[in-house]
Amino acid sequence: MGDAVPGDEIDLCRPNGARVYDYLLGGGHNFAVDREHAKRLLEANPDQQHGAHANRAYLHRVVQWCLDRGIDQFLDLGSGVPTVGNVHEIAHRYSPLVRVAYVDRDPVAVAHSESIVADLDAVTVTRADLRDPDAVLAAPGVAGLLDLDRPVALLAVACLHFVPDDARGFMAAYRRRLAPGSVLAISHGSDDVDDPDHAARMRAVADSFAGTPSPVALRSRAELRELVGDFAIVEPGIVDITDWPVATGSRPAATWAVVAVAR
């Protein structure tokens, strides 16, 4: 489903961020070049695999948080290669009527996603560039599924750090189109952390993606707040991914990502 994205054919010679993430999660939709890059990542930052799993756990928590507040529509930007625990799998435990629109520009991610959701009426897959909100929101798989006059959960989970250009403009365009009561949930790689060694490892990870189809731009907590705009950030604010919603009991090790959830 969805239109082709110019200049984004499958490149088997260079690693792709979505497929590397799939490998770190234990998925099977990746190539040798992605696995080799993931191994180099783990050499630069041994915590990277922990971060990938923590990000997937955050996705579970934020989807459930939205469902508990009556939101039954999800727009998942940069949805990536399908792995266990996708948005629709989480949401449909609550109700098979929950609508989920996946959007990604990677042809491998889109092809595998389409094969997984082919028999699901409440789930669509669109190939589009998340930097073009008008095209995304007008795509049949989005406009034909989601009712933008009702609250929507807009998910930008582990995708915006693969957008090196200024993200403020297109994120503002998405926010303007969302109905009152909607939610914006972001997780993002950052070196804005207290531990200088951890910050250095994150910069090494970002450097490793230079020259690939998925260059990485680390953003500070202040920059993340700008992406949220005038939406109200819910407690506990912009925190490490393991601290959302609120850390209770023994706290897992900190990760490579910070998060913000806002309404």
CSV table of C-alpha atoms in Angstrom, one decimal:
chain,number,residue,atom,x,y,z
A,1,MET,CA,0.0,0.0,0.0
A,2,GLY,CA,1.1,3.6,-0.4
A,3,ASP,CA,3.1,5.3,-3.1
A,4,ALA,CA,6.8,4.6,-3.8
A,5,VAL,CA,9.3,7.0,-2.2
A,6,PRO,CA,11.7,8.2,-4.8
A,7,GLY,CA,15.4,7.2,-4.3
A,8,ASP,CA,14.7,4.7,-1.6
A,9,GLU,CA,15.2,1.4,-3.4
A,10,ILE,CA,16.6,-1.5,-1.3
A,11,ASP,CA,20.3,-1.0,-0.7
A,12,LEU,CA,22.0,-4.3,0.2
A,13,CYS,CA,25.4,-2.7,0.4
A,14,ARG,CA,24.8,-0.3,3.3
A,15,PRO,CA,23.1,-0.9,6.7
A,16,ASN,CA,19.6,0.5,7.3
A,17,GLY,CA,18.6,1.7,10.7
A,18,ALA,CA,15.2,-0.1,10.7
A,19,ARG,CA,16.8,-3.4,9.9
A,20,VAL,CA,19.6,-3.0,12.4
A,21,TYR,CA,17.0,-2.3,15.1
A,22,ASP,CA,15.1,-5.4,13.9
A,23,TYR,CA,18.3,-7.5,14.4
A,24,LEU,CA,18.9,-6.0,17.9
A,25,LEU,CA,15.4,-7.1,18.8
A,26,GLY,CA,16.0,-10.6,17.6
A,27,GLY,CA,14.0,-10.2,14.4
A,28,GLY,CA,14.7,-12.0,11.1
A,29,HIS,CA,14.0,-9.1,8.6
A,30,ASN,CA,17.6,-8.0,8.1
A,31,PHE,CA,20.6,-8.6,5.9
A,32,ALA,CA,24.2,-9.5,6.5
A,33,VAL,CA,25.3,-5.8,6.2
A,34,ASP,CA,22.8,-4.9,8.9
A,35,ARG,CA,24.0,-7.7,11.2
A,36,GLU,CA,27.7,-6.7,10.7
A,37,HIS,CA,26.8,-3.1,11.5
A,38,ALA,CA,24.9,-4.1,14.6
A,39,LYS,CA,27.9,-6.0,15.9
A,40,ARG,CA,30.1,-2.9,15.4
A,41,LEU,CA,27.4,-0.9,17.3
A,42,LEU,CA,27.6,-3.3,20.2
A,43,GLU,CA,31.4,-2.9,20.3
A,44,ALA,CA,31.0,0.9,20.5
A,45,ASN,CA,28.1,0.7,23.0
A,46,PRO,CA,27.5,-2.6,24.6
A,47,ASP,CA,24.2,-1.2,26.1
A,48,GLN,CA,22.7,-0.8,22.6
A,49,GLN,CA,20.8,-4.0,22.7
A,50,HIS,CA,19.4,-3.2,26.1
A,51,GLY,CA,18.3,0.1,24.7
A,52,ALA,CA,16.5,-1.5,21.8
A,53,HIS,CA,14.5,-3.8,24.1
A,54,ALA,CA,13.8,-0.9,26.5
A,55,ASN,CA,12.4,1.1,23.6
A,56,ARG,CA,10.1,-1.8,22.6
A,57,ALA,CA,8.9,-2.0,26.2
A,58,TYR,CA,8.2,1.7,26.2
A,59,LEU,CA,6.1,1.3,23.1
A,60,HIS,CA,4.0,-1.3,24.9
A,61,ARG,CA,3.5,1.0,27.9
A,62,VAL,CA,2.6,4.1,25.9
A,63,VAL,CA,0.1,2.2,23.7
A,64,GLN,CA,-1.6,0.8,26.8
A,65,TRP,CA,-1.5,4.2,28.4
A,66,CYS,CA,-3.4,5.7,25.4
A,67,LEU,CA,-5.9,2.8,25.3
A,68,ASP,CA,-6.6,3.4,29.0
A,69,ARG,CA,-7.5,7.0,28.1
A,70,GLY,CA,-10.0,6.0,25.4
A,71,ILE,CA,-7.7,6.6,22.4
A,72,ASP,CA,-8.4,3.9,19.8
A,73,GLN,CA,-6.5,5.3,16.8
A,74,PHE,CA,-2.8,5.2,16.3
A,75,LEU,CA,-0.6,6.7,13.6
A,76,ASP,CA,2.9,5.1,13.8
A,77,LEU,CA,5.5,7.1,12.0
A,78,GLY,CA,8.7,5.4,11.0
A,79,SER,CA,7.1,2.1,12.1
A,80,GLY,CA,10.1,0.1,10.9
A,81,VAL,CA,10.5,-3.6,10.2
A,82,PRO,CA,7.8,-5.7,11.9
A,83,THR,CA,9.0,-7.5,15.0
A,84,VAL,CA,7.1,-9.1,17.9
A,85,GLY,CA,5.0,-6.6,19.8
A,86,ASN,CA,3.9,-4.2,17.1
A,87,VAL,CA,1.4,-1.5,17.9
A,88,HIS,CA,-1.6,-3.5,16.4
A,89,GLU,CA,-0.6,-6.6,18.4
A,90,ILE,CA,-0.7,-4.6,21.6
A,91,ALA,CA,-3.8,-2.7,20.8
A,92,HIS,CA,-5.8,-5.6,19.5
A,93,ARG,CA,-5.5,-7.4,22.8
A,94,TYR,CA,-7.7,-4.5,24.0
A,95,SER,CA,-10.0,-4.5,21.0
A,96,PRO,CA,-9.7,-5.7,17.4
A,97,LEU,CA,-11.5,-2.5,16.3
A,98,VAL,CA,-8.5,-0.2,17.3
A,99,ARG,CA,-7.2,1.4,14.2
A,100,VAL,CA,-3.5,1.4,13.4
A,101,ALA,CA,-1.9,3.2,10.4
A,102,TYR,CA,1.8,2.3,9.9
A,103,VAL,CA,4.0,4.6,7.9
A,104,ASP,CA,7.6,4.0,6.8
A,105,ARG,CA,9.7,4.7,3.8
A,106,ASP,CA,11.9,1.6,3.9
A,107,PRO,CA,10.7,-0.9,1.2
A,108,VAL,CA,11.7,-3.9,3.3
A,109,ALA,CA,9.8,-2.7,6.3
A,110,VAL,CA,6.7,-1.9,4.2
A,111,ALA,CA,6.7,-5.2,2.4
A,112,HIS,CA,7.0,-7.3,5.5
A,113,SER,CA,4.4,-5.2,7.3
A,114,GLU,CA,1.9,-5.6,4.5
A,115,SER,CA,2.3,-9.4,4.6
A,116,ILE,CA,1.6,-9.4,8.4
A,117,VAL,CA,-1.5,-7.2,8.4
A,118,ALA,CA,-3.0,-8.3,5.0
A,119,ASP,CA,-6.0,-9.8,6.7
A,120,LEU,CA,-6.6,-7.1,9.2
A,121,ASP,CA,-9.3,-4.5,8.3
A,122,ALA,CA,-8.3,-2.1,11.0
A,123,VAL,CA,-4.6,-1.9,10.1
A,124,THR,CA,-2.9,-0.3,7.1
A,125,VAL,CA,0.7,0.2,5.9
A,126,THR,CA,1.7,3.2,3.9
A,127,ARG,CA,5.0,3.8,2.2
A,128,ALA,CA,5.8,7.5,2.7
A,129,ASP,CA,8.3,9.9,4.1
A,130,LEU,CA,7.4,11.1,7.6
A,131,ARG,CA,8.9,14.5,6.8
A,132,ASP,CA,6.0,15.2,4.4
A,133,PRO,CA,2.9,15.4,6.7
A,134,ASP,CA,0.6,16.4,3.9
A,135,ALA,CA,1.5,13.3,1.9
A,136,VAL,CA,1.3,11.1,4.9
A,137,LEU,CA,-2.1,12.4,6.1
A,138,ALA,CA,-3.6,12.3,2.6
A,139,ALA,CA,-2.4,8.8,1.8
A,140,PRO,CA,-5.4,6.4,1.4
A,141,GLY,CA,-4.0,4.1,4.2
A,142,VAL,CA,-4.1,7.0,6.6
A,143,ALA,CA,-6.9,9.3,5.5
A,144,GLY,CA,-9.1,6.2,4.7
A,145,LEU,CA,-8.6,4.7,8.1
A,146,LEU,CA,-8.1,7.4,10.8
A,147,ASP,CA,-10.7,10.0,11.7
A,148,LEU,CA,-8.6,13.1,12.4
A,149,ASP,CA,-11.7,14.8,14.0
A,150,ARG,CA,-11.2,12.4,16.9
A,151,PRO,CA,-8.2,11.9,19.2
A,152,VAL,CA,-5.3,10.1,17.6
A,153,ALA,CA,-2.0,8.8,19.2
A,154,LEU,CA,0.8,10.0,17.0
A,155,LEU,CA,3.8,7.7,17.7
A,156,ALA,CA,7.3,8.8,16.7
A,157,VAL,CA,9.2,6.0,18.5
A,158,ALA,CA,12.9,5.6,17.7
A,159,CYS,CA,12.6,7.2,14.3
A,160,LEU,CA,13.2,11.0,14.6
A,161,HIS,CA,16.9,10.5,15.3
A,162,PHE,CA,17.2,9.1,11.8
A,163,VAL,CA,16.0,12.5,10.5
A,164,PRO,CA,19.1,14.8,10.5
A,165,ASP,CA,17.3,17.8,9.2
A,166,ASP,CA,15.3,20.2,11.3
A,167,ALA,CA,12.2,18.3,12.5
A,168,ARG,CA,10.4,21.2,14.1
A,169,GLY,CA,8.4,22.3,11.0
A,170,PHE,CA,7.0,18.9,10.0
A,171,MET,CA,6.2,17.9,13.6
A,172,ALA,CA,4.3,21.2,14.1
A,173,ALA,CA,2.3,20.4,10.9
A,174,TYR,CA,1.3,17.0,12.4
A,175,ARG,CA,0.3,18.6,15.7
A,176,ARG,CA,-1.9,21.2,14.0
A,177,ARG,CA,-3.9,18.4,12.3
A,178,LEU,CA,-4.6,16.4,15.5
A,179,ALA,CA,-7.9,16.8,17.4
A,180,PRO,CA,-8.0,17.9,21.0
A,181,GLY,CA,-7.2,15.0,23.3
A,182,SER,CA,-4.7,13.6,21.0
A,183,VAL,CA,-1.3,12.3,22.2
A,184,LEU,CA,2.2,12.7,20.8
A,185,ALA,CA,4.7,10.1,22.0
A,186,ILE,CA,8.4,10.3,21.1
A,187,SER,CA,11.5,8.3,22.0
A,188,HIS,CA,14.8,9.7,20.7
A,189,GLY,CA,18.5,9.0,20.9
A,190,SER,CA,20.4,11.6,22.9
A,191,ASP,CA,23.8,12.4,24.5
A,192,ASP,CA,22.1,14.9,26.9
A,193,VAL,CA,22.7,12.6,29.8
A,194,ASP,CA,24.6,12.9,33.1
A,195,ASP,CA,27.1,10.2,32.5
A,196,PRO,CA,29.9,11.5,30.2
A,197,ASP,CA,30.9,7.9,29.3
A,198,HIS,CA,27.4,7.1,28.2
A,199,ALA,CA,27.2,10.3,26.2
A,200,ALA,CA,30.5,9.5,24.4
A,201,ARG,CA,29.2,6.0,23.6
A,202,MET,CA,26.1,7.5,22.1
A,203,ARG,CA,28.1,9.9,19.9
A,204,ALA,CA,30.2,6.9,18.7
A,205,VAL,CA,26.9,5.1,17.8
A,206,ALA,CA,25.7,8.2,15.8
A,207,ASP,CA,29.1,8.4,14.1
A,208,SER,CA,28.8,4.8,13.0
A,209,PHE,CA,25.7,5.6,10.9
A,210,ALA,CA,27.4,8.5,9.0
A,211,GLY,CA,27.4,7.7,5.3
A,212,THR,CA,24.6,5.1,5.6
A,213,PRO,CA,21.0,5.6,4.4
A,214,SER,CA,20.1,6.1,8.0
A,215,PRO,CA,22.3,8.9,9.4
A,216,VAL,CA,21.7,9.6,13.1
A,217,ALA,CA,21.1,13.0,14.7
A,218,LEU,CA,21.2,13.1,18.5
A,219,ARG,CA,19.0,15.7,20.1
A,220,SER,CA,19.0,17.3,23.5
A,221,ARG,CA,16.1,17.4,25.9
A,222,ALA,CA,15.5,21.0,25.0
A,223,GLU,CA,15.3,20.1,21.3
A,224,LEU,CA,12.9,17.3,22.1
A,225,ARG,CA,10.7,19.8,24.0
A,226,GLU,CA,10.6,21.9,20.8
A,227,LEU,CA,9.3,18.9,18.8
A,228,VAL,CA,6.4,18.7,21.3
A,229,GLY,CA,5.5,22.4,20.8
A,230,ASP,CA,2.5,23.6,22.7
A,231,PHE,CA,1.4,20.1,23.7
A,232,ALA,CA,1.4,19.6,27.5
A,233,ILE,CA,4.1,17.0,28.5
A,234,VAL,CA,2.7,14.5,31.0
A,235,GLU,CA,4.5,13.4,34.1
A,236,PRO,CA,7.3,12.5,34.7
A,237,GLY,CA,8.4,14.8,31.9
A,238,ILE,CA,11.3,14.3,29.5
A,239,VAL,CA,13.1,11.3,31.1
A,240,ASP,CA,15.2,8.2,30.2
A,241,ILE,CA,13.1,5.7,28.4
A,242,THR,CA,13.2,3.3,31.4
A,243,ASP,CA,11.7,6.0,33.7
A,244,TRP,CA,8.4,6.4,31.8
A,245,PRO,CA,5.7,6.5,33.1
A,246,VAL,CA,7.2,6.6,36.6
A,247,ALA,CA,10.0,4.3,37.7
A,248,THR,CA,8.8,2.0,40.5
A,249,GLY,CA,10.8,-0.7,42.2
A,250,SER,CA,14.2,-1.6,40.9
A,251,ARG,CA,15.1,0.7,38.0
A,252,PRO,CA,16.6,-0.9,34.9
A,253,ALA,CA,19.9,0.5,33.6
A,254,ALA,CA,19.6,3.8,31.7
A,255,THR,CA,19.4,3.6,27.9
A,256,TRP,CA,20.4,5.5,24.8
A,257,ALA,CA,17.1,7.3,24.6
A,258,VAL,CA,14.9,9.9,26.2
A,259,VAL,CA,11.2,10.1,25.9
A,260,ALA,CA,8.3,12.6,26.0
A,261,VAL,CA,4.6,11.9,26.0
A,262,ALA,CA,2.3,15.0,25.5
A,263,ARG,CA,-1.3,15.8,25.0
